[in-house]
CSV table of C-alpha atoms in Angstrom, one decimal:
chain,number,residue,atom,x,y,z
A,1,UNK,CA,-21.9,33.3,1.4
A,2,UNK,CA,-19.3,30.7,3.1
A,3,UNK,CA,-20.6,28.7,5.9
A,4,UNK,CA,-17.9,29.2,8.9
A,5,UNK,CA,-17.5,25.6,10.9
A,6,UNK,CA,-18.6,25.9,14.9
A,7,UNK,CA,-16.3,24.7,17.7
A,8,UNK,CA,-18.1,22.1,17.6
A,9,UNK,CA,-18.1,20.7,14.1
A,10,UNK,CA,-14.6,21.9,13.8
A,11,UNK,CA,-13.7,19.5,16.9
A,12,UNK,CA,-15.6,16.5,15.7
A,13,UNK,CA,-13.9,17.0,12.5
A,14,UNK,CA,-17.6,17.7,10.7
A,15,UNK,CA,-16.5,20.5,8.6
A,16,UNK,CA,-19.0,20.9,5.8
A,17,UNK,CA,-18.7,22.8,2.7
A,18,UNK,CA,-21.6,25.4,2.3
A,19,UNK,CA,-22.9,24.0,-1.6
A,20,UNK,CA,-23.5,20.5,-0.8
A,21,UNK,CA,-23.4,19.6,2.6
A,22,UNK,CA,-20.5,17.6,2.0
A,23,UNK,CA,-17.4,17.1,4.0
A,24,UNK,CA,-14.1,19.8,3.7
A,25,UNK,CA,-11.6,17.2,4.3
A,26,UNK,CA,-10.6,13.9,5.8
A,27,UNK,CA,-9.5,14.4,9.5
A,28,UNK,CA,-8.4,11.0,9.7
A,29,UNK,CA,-10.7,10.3,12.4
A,30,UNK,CA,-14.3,10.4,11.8
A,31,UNK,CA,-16.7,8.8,10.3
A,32,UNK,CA,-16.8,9.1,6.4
A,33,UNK,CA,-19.1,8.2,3.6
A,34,UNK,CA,-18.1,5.3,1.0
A,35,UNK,CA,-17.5,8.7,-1.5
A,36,UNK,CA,-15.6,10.4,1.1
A,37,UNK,CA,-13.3,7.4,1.4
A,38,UNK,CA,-12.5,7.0,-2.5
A,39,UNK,CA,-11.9,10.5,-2.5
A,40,UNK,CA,-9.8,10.9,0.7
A,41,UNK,CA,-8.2,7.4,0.9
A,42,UNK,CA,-8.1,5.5,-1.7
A,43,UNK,CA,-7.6,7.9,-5.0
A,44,UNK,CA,-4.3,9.6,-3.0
A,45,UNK,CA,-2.9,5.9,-2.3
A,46,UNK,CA,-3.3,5.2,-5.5
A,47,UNK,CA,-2.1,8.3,-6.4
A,48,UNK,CA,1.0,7.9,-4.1
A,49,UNK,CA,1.6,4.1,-5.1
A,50,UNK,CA,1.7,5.2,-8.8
A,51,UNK,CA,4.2,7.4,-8.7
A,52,UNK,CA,6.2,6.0,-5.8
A,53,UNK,CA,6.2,2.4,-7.9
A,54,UNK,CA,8.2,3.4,-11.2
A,55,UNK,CA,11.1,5.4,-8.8
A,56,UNK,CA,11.4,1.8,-6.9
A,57,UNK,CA,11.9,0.3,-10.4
A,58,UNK,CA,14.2,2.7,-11.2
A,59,UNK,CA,16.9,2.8,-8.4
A,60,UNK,CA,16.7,-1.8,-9.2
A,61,UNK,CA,17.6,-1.2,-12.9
A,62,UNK,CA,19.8,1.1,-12.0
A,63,UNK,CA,21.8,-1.2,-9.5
A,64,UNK,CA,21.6,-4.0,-11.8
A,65,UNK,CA,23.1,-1.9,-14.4
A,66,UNK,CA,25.4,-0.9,-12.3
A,67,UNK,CA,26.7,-4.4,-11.4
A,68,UNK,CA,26.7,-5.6,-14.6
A,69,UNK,CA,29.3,-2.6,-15.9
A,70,UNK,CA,31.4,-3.3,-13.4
A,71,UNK,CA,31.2,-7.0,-13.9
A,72,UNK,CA,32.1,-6.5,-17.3
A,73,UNK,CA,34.6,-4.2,-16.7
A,74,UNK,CA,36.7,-7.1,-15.0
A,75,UNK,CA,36.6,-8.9,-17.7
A,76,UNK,CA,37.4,-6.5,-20.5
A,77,UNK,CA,40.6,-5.7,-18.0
A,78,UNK,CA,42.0,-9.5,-18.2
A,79,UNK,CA,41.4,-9.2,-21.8
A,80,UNK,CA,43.5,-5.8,-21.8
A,81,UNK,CA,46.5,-7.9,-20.2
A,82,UNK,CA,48.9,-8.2,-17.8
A,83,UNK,CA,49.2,-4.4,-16.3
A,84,UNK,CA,45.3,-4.3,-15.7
A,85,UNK,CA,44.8,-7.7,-13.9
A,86,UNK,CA,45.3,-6.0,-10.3
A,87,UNK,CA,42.4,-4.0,-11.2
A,88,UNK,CA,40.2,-6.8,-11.4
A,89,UNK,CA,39.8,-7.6,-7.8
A,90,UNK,CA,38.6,-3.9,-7.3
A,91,UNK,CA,36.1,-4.7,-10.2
A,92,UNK,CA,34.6,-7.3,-8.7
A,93,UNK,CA,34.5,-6.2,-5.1
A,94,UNK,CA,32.4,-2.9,-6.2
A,95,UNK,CA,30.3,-5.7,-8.2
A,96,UNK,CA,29.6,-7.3,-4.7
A,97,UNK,CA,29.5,-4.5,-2.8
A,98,UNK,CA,26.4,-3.4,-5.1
A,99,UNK,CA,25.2,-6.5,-5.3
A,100,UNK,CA,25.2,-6.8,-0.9
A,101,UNK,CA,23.1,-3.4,-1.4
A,102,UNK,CA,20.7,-4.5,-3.5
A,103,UNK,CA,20.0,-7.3,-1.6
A,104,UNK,CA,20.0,-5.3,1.8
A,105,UNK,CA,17.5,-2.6,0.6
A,106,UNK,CA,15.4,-5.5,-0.7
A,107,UNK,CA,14.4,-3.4,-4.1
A,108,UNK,CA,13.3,-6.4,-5.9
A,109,UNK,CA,10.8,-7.6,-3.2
A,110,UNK,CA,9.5,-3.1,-3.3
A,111,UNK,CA,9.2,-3.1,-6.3
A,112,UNK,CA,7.4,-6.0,-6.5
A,113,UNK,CA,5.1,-5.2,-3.7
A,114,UNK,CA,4.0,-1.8,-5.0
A,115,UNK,CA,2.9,-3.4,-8.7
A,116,UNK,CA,1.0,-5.8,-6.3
A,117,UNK,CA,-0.6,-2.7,-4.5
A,118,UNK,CA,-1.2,-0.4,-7.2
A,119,UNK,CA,-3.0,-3.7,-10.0
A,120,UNK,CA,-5.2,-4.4,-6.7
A,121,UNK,CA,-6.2,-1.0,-6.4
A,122,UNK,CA,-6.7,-0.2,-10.0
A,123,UNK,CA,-9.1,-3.5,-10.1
A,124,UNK,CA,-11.0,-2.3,-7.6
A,125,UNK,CA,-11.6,1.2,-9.1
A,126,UNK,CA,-12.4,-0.3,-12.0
A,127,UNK,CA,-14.9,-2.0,-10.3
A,128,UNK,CA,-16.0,0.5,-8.4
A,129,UNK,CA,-16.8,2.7,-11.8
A,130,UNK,CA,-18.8,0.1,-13.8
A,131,UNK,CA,-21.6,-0.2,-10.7
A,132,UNK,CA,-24.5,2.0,-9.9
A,133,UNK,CA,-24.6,4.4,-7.5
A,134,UNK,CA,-27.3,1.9,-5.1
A,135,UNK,CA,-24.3,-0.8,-5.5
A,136,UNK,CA,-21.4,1.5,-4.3
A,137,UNK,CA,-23.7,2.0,-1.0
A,138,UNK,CA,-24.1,-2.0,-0.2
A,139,UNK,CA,-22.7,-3.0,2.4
A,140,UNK,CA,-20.4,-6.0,0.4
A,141,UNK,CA,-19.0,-3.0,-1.9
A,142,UNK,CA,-17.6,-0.7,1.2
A,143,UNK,CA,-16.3,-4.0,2.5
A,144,UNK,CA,-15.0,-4.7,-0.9
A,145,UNK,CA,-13.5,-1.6,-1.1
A,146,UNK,CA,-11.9,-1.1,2.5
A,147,UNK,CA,-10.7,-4.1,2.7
A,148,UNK,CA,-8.8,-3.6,-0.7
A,149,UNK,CA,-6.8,-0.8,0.3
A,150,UNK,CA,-6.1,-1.9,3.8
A,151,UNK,CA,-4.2,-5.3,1.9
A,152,UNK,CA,-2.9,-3.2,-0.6
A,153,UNK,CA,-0.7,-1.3,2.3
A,154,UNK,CA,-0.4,-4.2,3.9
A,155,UNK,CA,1.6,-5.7,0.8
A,156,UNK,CA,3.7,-2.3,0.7
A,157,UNK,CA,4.4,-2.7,4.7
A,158,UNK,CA,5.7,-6.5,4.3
A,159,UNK,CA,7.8,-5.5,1.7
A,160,UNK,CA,9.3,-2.6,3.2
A,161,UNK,CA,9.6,-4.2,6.2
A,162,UNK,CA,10.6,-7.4,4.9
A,163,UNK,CA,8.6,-8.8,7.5
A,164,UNK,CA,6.8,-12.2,7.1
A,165,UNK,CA,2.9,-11.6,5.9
């Protein structure tokens, strides 16, 4: 038999599930347990931050790669000769036309923010694994463990903000 939620517990956001008591969901405004926060907070923004991370990487190389073909290119055409050297102007304005966008969508400083996000993260749950159950509940773990996702967006806000920490 499923337990069906009151008004009331459905308003307060206390939706339990019928086995253990234990809460349906994150509402994103109540109270929750240490548990209830690794499993509704912190595991998905790790989860998001992992696979958000290697896509920032990505679209950098990518640029980079990018710039340096067409860098290259310039020169292989003043090595072709005389009837390519017009050419080279265009070569090196796309170069620094994808250079100005790297530089505008601030990729390197992403990039580099998510690794710091997700290695903070990932110490923490390591952490977090190698204590006991009565150490999870103290009051210097929770703080621990708030306090390491909350800096952890933080770093991910700065740099997609670029905005001064």
């Amino acid at each position: 038999m499923v337990a069906v939620p009151t008004e009331a517990e459905q308003a307060q956001g206390g939706t339990h599930a019928s086995s253990g008591g234990g809460r349906a969901a994150d509402n994103l405004f109540g109270p929750l347990t240490i548990d209830d926060y690794m499993q509704y907070r912190a595991k998905p923004i790790c989860t998001y931050l992992e696979r958000t991370a290697p896509w920032r990487g990505f679209w950098m190389q990518l640029v980079e790669i990018i710039i340096f073909i067409l860098n290259s290119l310039g020169a292989v055409m003043v090595g072709l000769g005389a009837a390519f050297v017009p050419y080279v102007a265009l070569t090196v304005a796309a170069a620094q036309i994808a250079r100005s966008f790297l530089e505008f969508s601030n990729l390197s400083k992403q990039v580099e923010g998510y690794n710091a996000a997700v290695n903070q993260i990932h110490n923490m749950m390591n952490q977090w694994d190698h204590m006991t159950r009565t150490q999870q509940r103290t009051s210097k773990t929770i703080k621990l463990v708030v306090n390491t996702v909350e800096q952890a967006l933080d770093i991910v806000a700065v740099a997609l903000t670029d905005a001064l920490p």
